PDB file of C-alpha atoms and ligand atoms in Angstrom:
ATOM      1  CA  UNK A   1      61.633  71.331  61.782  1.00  0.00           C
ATOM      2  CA  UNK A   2      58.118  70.308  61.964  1.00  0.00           C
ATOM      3  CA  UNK A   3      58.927  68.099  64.708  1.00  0.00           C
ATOM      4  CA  UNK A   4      59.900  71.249  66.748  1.00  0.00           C
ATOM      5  CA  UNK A   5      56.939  72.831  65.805  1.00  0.00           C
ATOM      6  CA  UNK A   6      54.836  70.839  67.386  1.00  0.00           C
ATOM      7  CA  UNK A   7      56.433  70.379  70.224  1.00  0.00           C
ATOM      8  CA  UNK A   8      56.195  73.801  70.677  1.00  0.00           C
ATOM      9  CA  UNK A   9      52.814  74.001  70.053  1.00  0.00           C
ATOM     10  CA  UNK A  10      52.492  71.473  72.331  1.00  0.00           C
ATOM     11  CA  UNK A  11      54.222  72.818  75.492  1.00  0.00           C
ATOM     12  CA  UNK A  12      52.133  76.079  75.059  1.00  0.00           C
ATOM     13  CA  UNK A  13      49.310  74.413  75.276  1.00  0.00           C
ATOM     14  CA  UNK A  14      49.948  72.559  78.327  1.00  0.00           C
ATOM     15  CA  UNK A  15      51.045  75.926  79.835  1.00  0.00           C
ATOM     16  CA  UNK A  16      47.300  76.953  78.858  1.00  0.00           C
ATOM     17  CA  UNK A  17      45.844  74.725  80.656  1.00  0.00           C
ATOM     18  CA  UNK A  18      47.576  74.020  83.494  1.00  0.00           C
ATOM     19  CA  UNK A  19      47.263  78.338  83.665  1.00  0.00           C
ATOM     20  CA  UNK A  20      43.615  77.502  83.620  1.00  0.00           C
ATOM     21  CA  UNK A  21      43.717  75.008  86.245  1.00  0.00           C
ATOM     22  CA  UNK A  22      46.117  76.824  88.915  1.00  0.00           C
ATOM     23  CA  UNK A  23      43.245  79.634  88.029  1.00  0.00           C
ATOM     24  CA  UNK A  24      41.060  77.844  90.369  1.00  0.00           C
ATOM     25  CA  UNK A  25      43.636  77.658  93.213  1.00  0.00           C
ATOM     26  CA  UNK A  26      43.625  80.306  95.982  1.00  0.00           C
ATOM     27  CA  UNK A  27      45.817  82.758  95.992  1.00  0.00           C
ATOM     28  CA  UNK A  28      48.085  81.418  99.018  1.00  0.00           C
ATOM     29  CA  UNK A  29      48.749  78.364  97.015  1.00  0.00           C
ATOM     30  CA  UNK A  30      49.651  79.669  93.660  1.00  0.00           C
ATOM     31  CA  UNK A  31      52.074  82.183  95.452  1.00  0.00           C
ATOM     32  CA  UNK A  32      53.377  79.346  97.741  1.00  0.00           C
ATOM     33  CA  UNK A  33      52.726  75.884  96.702  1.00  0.00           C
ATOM     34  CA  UNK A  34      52.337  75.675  93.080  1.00  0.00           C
ATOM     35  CA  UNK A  35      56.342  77.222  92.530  1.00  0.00           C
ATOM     36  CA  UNK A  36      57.896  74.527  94.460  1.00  0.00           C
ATOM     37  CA  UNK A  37      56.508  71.685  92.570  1.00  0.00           C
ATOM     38  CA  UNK A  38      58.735  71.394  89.695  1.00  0.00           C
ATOM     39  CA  UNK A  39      60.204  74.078  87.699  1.00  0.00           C
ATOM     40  CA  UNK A  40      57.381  74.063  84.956  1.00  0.00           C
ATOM     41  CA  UNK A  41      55.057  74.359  87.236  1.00  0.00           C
ATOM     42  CA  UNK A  42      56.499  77.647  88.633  1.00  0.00           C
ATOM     43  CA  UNK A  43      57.330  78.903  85.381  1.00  0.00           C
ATOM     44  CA  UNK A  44      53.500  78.655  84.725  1.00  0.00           C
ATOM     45  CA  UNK A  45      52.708  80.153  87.474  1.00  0.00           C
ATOM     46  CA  UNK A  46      55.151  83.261  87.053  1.00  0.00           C
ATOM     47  CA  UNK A  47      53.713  83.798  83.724  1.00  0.00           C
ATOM     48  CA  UNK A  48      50.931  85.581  82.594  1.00  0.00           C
ATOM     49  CA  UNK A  49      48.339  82.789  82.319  1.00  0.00           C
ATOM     50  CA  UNK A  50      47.166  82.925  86.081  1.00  0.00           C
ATOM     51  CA  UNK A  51      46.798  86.760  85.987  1.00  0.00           C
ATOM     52  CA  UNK A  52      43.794  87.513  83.782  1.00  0.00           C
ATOM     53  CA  UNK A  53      41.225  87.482  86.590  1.00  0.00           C
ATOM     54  CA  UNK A  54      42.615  89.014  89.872  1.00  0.00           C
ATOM     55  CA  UNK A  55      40.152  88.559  92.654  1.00  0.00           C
ATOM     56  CA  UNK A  56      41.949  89.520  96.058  1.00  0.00           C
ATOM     57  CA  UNK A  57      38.808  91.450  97.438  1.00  0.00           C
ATOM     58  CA  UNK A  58      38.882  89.130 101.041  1.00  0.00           C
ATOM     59  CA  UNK A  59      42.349  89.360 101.073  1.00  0.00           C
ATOM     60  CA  UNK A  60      42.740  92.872 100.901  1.00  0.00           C
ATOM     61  CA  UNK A  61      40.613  93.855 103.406  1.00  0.00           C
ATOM     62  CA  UNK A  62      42.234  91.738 106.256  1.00  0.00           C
ATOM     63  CA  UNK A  63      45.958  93.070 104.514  1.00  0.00           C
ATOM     64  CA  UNK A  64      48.054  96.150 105.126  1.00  0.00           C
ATOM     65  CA  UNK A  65      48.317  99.248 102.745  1.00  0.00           C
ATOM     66  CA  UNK A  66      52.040  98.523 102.342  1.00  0.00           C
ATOM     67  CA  UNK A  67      51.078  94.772 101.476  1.00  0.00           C
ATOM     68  CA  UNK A  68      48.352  95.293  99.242  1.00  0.00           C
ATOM     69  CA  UNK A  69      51.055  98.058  97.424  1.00  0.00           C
ATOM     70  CA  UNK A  70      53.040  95.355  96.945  1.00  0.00           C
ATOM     71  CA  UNK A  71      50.640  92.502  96.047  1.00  0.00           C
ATOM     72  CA  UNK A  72      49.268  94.315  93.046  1.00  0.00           C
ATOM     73  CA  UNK A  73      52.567  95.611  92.363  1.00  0.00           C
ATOM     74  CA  UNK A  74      53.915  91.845  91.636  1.00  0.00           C
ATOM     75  CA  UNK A  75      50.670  90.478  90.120  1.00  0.00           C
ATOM     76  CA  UNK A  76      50.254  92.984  87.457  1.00  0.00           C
ATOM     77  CA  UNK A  77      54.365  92.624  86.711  1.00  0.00           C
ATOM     78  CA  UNK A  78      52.847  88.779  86.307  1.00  0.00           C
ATOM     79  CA  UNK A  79      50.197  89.280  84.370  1.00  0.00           C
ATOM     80  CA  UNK A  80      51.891  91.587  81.688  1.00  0.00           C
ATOM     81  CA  UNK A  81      49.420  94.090  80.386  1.00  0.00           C
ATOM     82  CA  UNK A  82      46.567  91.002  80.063  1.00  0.00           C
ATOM     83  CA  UNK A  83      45.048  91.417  83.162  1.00  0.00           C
ATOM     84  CA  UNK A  84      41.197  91.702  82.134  1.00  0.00           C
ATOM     85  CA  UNK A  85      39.865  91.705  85.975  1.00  0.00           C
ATOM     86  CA  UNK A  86      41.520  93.780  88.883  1.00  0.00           C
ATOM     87  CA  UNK A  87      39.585  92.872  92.081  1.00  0.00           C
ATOM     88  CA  UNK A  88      40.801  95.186  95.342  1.00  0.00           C
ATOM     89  CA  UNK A  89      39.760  97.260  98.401  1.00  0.00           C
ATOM     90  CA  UNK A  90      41.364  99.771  99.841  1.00  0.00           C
ATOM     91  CA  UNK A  91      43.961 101.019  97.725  1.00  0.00           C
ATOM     92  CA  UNK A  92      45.558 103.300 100.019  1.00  0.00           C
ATOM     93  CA  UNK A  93      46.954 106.373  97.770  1.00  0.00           C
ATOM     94  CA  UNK A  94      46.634 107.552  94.378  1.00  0.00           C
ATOM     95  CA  UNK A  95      50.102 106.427  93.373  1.00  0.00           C
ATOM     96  CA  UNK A  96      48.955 102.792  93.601  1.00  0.00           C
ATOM     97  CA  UNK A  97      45.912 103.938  91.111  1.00  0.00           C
ATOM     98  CA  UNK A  98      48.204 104.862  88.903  1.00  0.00           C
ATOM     99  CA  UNK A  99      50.439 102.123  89.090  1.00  0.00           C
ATOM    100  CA  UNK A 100      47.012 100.116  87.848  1.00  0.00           C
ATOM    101  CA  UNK A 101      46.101 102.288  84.821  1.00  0.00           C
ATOM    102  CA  UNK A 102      49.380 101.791  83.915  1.00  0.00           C
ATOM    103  CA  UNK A 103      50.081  98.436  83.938  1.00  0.00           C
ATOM    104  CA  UNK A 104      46.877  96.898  83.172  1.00  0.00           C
ATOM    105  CA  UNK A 105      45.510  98.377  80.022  1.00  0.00           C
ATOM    106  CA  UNK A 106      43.752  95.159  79.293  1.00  0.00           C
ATOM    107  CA  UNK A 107      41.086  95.872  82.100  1.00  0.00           C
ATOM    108  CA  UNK A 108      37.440  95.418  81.957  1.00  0.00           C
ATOM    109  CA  UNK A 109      36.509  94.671  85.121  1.00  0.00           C
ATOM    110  CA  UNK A 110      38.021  97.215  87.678  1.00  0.00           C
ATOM    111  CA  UNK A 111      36.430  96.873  91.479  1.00  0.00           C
ATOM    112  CA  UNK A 112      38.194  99.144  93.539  1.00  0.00           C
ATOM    113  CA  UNK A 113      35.775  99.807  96.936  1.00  0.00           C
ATOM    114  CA  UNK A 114      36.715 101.287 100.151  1.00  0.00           C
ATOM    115  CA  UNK A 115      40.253 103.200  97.995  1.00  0.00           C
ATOM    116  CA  UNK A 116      41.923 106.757  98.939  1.00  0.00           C
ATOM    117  CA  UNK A 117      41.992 107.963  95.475  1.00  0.00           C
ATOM    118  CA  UNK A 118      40.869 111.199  94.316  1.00  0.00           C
ATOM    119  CA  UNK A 119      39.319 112.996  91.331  1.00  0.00           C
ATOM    120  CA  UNK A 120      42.598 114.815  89.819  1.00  0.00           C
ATOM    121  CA  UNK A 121      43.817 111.421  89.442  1.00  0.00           C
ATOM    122  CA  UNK A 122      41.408 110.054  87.839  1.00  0.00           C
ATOM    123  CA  UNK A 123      41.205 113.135  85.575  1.00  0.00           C
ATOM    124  CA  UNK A 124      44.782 112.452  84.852  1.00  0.00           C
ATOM    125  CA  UNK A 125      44.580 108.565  84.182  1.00  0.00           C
ATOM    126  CA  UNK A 126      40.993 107.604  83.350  1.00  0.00           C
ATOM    127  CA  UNK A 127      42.103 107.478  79.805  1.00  0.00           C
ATOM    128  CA  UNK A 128      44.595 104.523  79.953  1.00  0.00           C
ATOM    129  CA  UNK A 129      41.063 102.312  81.414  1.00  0.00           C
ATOM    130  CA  UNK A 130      38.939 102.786  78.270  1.00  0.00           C
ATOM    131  CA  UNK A 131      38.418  98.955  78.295  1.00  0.00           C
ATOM    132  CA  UNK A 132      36.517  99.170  81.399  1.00  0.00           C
ATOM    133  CA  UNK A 133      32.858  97.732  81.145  1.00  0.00           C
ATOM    134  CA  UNK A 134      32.394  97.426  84.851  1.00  0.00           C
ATOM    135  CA  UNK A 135      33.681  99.948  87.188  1.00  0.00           C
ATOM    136  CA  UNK A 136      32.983  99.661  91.376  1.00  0.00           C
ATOM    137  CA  UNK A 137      33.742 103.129  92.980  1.00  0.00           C
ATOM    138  CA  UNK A 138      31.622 101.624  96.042  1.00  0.00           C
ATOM    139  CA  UNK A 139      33.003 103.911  99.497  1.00  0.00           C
ATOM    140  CA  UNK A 140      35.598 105.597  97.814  1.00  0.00           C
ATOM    141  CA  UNK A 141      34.371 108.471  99.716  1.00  0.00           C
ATOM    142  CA  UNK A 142      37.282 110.956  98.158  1.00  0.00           C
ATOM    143  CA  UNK A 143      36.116 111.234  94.683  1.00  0.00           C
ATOM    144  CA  UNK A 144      32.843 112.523  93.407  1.00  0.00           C
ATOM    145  CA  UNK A 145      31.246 113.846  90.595  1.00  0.00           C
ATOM    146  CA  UNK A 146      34.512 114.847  88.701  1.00  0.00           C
ATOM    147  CA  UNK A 147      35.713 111.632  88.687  1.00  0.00           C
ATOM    148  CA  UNK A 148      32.794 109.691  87.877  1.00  0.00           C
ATOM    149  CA  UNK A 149      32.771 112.311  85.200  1.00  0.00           C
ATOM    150  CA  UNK A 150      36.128 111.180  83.787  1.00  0.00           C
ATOM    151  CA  UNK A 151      35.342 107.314  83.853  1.00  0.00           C
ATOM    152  CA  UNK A 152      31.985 108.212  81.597  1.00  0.00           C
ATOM    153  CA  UNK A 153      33.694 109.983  79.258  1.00  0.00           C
ATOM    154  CA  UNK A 154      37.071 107.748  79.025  1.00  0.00           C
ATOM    155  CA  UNK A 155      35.300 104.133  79.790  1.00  0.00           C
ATOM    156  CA  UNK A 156      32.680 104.842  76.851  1.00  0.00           C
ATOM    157  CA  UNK A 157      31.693 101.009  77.150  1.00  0.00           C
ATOM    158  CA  UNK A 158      30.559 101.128  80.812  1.00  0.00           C
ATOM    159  CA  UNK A 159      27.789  99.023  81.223  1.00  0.00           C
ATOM    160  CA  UNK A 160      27.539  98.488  84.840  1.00  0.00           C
ATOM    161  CA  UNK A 161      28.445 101.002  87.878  1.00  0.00           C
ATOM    162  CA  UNK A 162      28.694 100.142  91.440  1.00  0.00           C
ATOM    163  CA  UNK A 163      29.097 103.091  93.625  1.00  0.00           C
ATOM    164  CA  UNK A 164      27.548 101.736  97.285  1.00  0.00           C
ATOM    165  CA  UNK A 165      27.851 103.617 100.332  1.00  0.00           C
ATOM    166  CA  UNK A 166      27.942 102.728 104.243  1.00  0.00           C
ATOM    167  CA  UNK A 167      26.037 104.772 106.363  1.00  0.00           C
ATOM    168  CA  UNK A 168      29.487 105.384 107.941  1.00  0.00           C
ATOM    169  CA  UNK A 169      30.628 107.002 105.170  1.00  0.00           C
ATOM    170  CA  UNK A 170      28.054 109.916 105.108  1.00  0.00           C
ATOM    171  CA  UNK A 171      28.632 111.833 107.863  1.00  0.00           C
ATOM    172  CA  UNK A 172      28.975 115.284 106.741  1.00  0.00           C
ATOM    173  CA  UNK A 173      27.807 114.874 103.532  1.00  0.00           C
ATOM    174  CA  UNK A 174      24.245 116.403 102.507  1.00  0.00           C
ATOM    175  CA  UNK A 175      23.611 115.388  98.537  1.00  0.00           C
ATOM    176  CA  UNK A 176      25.211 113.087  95.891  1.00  0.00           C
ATOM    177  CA  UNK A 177      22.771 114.908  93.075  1.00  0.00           C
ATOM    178  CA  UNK A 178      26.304 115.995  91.715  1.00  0.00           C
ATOM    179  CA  UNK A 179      27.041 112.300  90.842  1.00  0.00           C
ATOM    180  CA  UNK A 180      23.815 111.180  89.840  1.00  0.00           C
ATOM    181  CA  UNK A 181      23.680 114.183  87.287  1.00  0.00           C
ATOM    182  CA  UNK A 182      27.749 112.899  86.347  1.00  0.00           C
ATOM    183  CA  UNK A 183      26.322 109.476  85.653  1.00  0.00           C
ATOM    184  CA  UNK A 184      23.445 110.410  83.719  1.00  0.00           C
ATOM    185  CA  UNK A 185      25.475 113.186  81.097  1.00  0.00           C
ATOM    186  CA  UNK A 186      28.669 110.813  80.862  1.00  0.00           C
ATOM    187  CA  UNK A 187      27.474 106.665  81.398  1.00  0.00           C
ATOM    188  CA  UNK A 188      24.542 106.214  78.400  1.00  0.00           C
ATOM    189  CA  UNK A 189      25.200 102.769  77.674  1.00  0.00           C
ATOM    190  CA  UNK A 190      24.971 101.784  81.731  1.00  0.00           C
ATOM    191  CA  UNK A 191      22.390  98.852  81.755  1.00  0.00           C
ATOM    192  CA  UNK A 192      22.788  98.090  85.749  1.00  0.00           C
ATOM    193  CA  UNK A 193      23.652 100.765  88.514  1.00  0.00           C
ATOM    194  CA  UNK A 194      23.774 100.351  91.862  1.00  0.00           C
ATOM    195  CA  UNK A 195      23.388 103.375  94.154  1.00  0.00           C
ATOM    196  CA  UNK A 196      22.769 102.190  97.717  1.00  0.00           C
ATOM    197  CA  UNK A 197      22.795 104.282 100.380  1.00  0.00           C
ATOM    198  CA  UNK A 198      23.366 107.914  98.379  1.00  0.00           C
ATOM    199  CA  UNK A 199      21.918 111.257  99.133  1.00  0.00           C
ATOM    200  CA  UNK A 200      20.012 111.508  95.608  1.00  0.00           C
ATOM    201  CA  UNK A 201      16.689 112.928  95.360  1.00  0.00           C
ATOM    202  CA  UNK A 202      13.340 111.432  92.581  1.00  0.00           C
ATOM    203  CA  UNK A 203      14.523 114.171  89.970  1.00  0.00           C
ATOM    204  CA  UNK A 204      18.562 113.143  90.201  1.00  0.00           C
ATOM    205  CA  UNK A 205      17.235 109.372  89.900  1.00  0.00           C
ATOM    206  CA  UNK A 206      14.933 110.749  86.849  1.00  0.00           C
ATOM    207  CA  UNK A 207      17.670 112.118  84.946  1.00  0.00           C
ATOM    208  CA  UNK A 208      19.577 108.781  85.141  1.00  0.00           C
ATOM    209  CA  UNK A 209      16.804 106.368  83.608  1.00  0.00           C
ATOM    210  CA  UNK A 210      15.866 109.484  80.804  1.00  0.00           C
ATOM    211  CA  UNK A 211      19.429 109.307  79.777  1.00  0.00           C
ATOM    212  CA  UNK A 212      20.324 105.934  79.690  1.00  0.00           C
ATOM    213  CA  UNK A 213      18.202 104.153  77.577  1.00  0.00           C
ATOM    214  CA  UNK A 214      19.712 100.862  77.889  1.00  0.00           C
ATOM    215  CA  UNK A 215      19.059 100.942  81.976  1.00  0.00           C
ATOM    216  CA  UNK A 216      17.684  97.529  82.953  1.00  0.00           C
ATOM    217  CA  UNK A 217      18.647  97.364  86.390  1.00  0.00           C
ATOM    218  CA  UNK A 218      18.571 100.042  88.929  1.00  0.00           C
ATOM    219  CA  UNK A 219      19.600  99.567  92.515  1.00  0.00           C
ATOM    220  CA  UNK A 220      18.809 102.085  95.065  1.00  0.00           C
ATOM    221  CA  UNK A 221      18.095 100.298  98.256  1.00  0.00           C
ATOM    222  CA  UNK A 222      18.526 102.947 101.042  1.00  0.00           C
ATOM    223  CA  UNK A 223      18.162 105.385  99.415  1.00  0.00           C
ATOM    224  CA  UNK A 224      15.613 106.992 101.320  1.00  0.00           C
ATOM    225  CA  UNK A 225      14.896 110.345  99.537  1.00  0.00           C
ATOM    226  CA  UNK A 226      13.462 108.738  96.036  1.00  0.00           C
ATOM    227  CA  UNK A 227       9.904 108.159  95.746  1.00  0.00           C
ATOM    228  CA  UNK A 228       9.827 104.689  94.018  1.00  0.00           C
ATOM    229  CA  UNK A 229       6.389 104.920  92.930  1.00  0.00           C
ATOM    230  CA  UNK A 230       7.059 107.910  90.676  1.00  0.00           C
ATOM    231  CA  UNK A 231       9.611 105.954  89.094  1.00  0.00           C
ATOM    232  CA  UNK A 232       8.078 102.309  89.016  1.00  0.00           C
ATOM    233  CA  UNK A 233       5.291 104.042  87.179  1.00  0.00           C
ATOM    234  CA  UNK A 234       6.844 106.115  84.539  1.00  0.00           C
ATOM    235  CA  UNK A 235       9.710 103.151  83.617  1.00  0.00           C
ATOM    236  CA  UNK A 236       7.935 100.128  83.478  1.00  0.00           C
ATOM    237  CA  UNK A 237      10.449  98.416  82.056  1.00  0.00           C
ATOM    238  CA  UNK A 238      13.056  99.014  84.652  1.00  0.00           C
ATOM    239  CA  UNK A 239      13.627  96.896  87.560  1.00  0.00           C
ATOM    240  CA  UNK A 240      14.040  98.524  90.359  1.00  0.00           C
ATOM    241  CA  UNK A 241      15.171  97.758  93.625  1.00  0.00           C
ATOM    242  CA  UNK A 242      14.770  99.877  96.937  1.00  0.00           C
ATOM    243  CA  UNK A 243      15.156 102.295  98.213  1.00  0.00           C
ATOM    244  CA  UNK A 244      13.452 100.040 101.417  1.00  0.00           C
ATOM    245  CA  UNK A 245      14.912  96.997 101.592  1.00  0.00           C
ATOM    246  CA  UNK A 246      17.972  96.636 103.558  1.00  0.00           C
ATOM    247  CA  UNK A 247      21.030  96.716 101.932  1.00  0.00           C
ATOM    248  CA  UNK A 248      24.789  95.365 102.488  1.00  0.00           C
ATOM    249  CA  UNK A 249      27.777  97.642 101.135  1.00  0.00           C
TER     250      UNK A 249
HETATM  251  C1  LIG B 301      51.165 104.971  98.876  1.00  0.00           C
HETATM  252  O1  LIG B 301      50.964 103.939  99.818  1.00  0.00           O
HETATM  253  C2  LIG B 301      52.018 102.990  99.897  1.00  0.00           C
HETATM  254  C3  LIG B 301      51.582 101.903 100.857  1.00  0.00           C
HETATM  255  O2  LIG B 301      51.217 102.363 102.108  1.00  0.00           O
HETATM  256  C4  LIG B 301      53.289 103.706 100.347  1.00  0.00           C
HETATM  257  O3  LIG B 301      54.348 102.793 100.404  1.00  0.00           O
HETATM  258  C5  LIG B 301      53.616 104.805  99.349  1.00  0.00           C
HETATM  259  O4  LIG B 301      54.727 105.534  99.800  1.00  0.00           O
HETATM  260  C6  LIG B 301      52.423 105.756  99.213  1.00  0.00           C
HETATM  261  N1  LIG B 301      52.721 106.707  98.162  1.00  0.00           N
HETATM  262  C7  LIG B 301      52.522 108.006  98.329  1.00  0.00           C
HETATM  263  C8  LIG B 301      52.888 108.865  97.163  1.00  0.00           C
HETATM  264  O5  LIG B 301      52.045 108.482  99.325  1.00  0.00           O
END
C-alpha cells in the first residue's frame, strides 16, 4: 500500500516538473515535438501543467481569426479551468470572449489587445473574470466606457490597466473622458495605468490619481491634451510618464 503511495507521489511529481520544463518550450514544439517523444511525455503535455501561463501574443498576430478560434479553444480544454495567464490579440468576435470567461475562471492576467469585442458582452460576462489583477484592453477600439465600467466593478482586484491606442485607431473619435471618468469611479486599487495615445483632457487625468490612491505609475505618453506640469506638481508621488515622449502601442 505504501509502496503505491509513493510511487504515486512520485510520478506526479515528475509530471510537475517536466510541466515546468516543457513551460519554457515554444509553443510549436510543445504542440509538435514534445507528444511524439514517448507517451509520458505527451500525456504531460496534454495535461494541465503546461497551460497556466498562455503567452501566444506573436503568434496571434501573424495567425488567422479562424486559427486563433481554435488555438485558444484547445489550450484552455488543456489547461482545465487553471489557466492563470491568457495572452492574445485579436480575438475576432465576442463569442470567442466568451468562450474565455468561461473556461478560464482561474485568470489573473488577461491581455487581450487589438480584439472585436464589445461592451454588452462584457456586461454579460465580466463577472466570471473577478480574478483578474491585470487587464490589457489596449486597441480594442469597440468597447468603451461601459465596459471598462464592468471590469472595475467585477475585477475588484485590478491593479494594473493597459488600454493603449494607435493613432490609427482614432480616426473619428473626439474624447475618451468617458473612460477615464469609468476608470477613476470603478478601478480604486489600480497602482499602474497606461493610457497612451487617448483623447483625455488634465481634469479626466485628475479624477483618476484623486480616486485611486494606490496610483504609482501613470502612463500617458501621447497624450497630448494633459498638461503634465499641473499634475507632476500636485502628485508628487506619482510617476508619470508623457504625454511627450514617443510611445509604441
Ligand atoms: C467568431 O469568429 C470565429 C473565427 O473567425 C468564427 O468561426 C465564428 O463563427 C465567429 N462567431 C460568430 C458568432 O460570429
Amino acid at each position: 500500500m505504501e509502496e503505491c503511495s509513493k510511487n504515486i507521489c512520485w510520478e506526479d511529481l515528475q509530471r510537475d516538473a517536466l510541466g515546468i520544463i516543457f513551460c519554457k518550450l515554444s509553443l510549436q514544439e510543445i504542440l509538435s515535438v514534445v507528444p511524439g517523444v514517448c507517451k509520458p511525455w505527451s500525456e504531460v503535455v496534454s495535461g494541465s501543467y503546461c497551460w497556466q501561463d498562455t503567452d501566444i501574443q506573436e503568434w496571434s498576430q501573424q495567425s488567422t481569426t479562424d486559427q486563433i478560434t481554435s488555438m485558444v479553444h484547445m489550450l484552455l480544454a488543456r489547461s482545465a479551468g487553471s489557466c492563470r495567464r491568457l495572452s492574445v490579440s485579436r480575438l475576432p468576435n465576442d463569442s470567442l470572449f466568451a468562450f474565455i470567461a468561461d473556461h478560464a475562471k482561474s485568470l489573473e492576467t488577461l491581455e487581450i489587445p487589438r480584439s472585436e469585442i464589445s461592451d454588452s458582452i462584457v456586461e454579460d460576462v465580466a463577472q466570471r473574470l473577478s480574478k483578474v489583477t491585470f487587464l490589457d484592453v489596449s486597441r480594442c477600439t469597440k468597447i468603451g466606457a461601459r465596459a471598462l465600467e464592468a471590469f472595475g466593478k467585477n475585477c475588484k482586484c485590478l491593479v494594473r490597466l493597459r488600454r493603449v491606442m494607435h493613432p490609427m485607431d482614432l480616426v473619428g473619435k473626439v474624447c475618451h473622458n468617458d473612460e477615464a471618468h469609468a476608470i477613476a469611479c470603478n478601478m480604486p486599487k489600480l497602482c499602474h495605468l497606461d493610457l497612451g495615445y487617448m483623447f483625455i483632457t488634465t481634469k479626466a487625468v485628475f479624477e483618476i490619481a484623486f480616486k485611486c490612491h494606490d496610483l504609482k505609475l501613470l502612463d500617458m505618453r501621447c497624450c497630448w491634451d494633459v498638461d503634465d506640469n499641473l499634475l507632476r506638481e500636485k502628485f508628487a508621488g506619482l510617476k508619470i510618464l508623457g504625454p511627450r515622449v514617443y510611445c509604441r502601442s
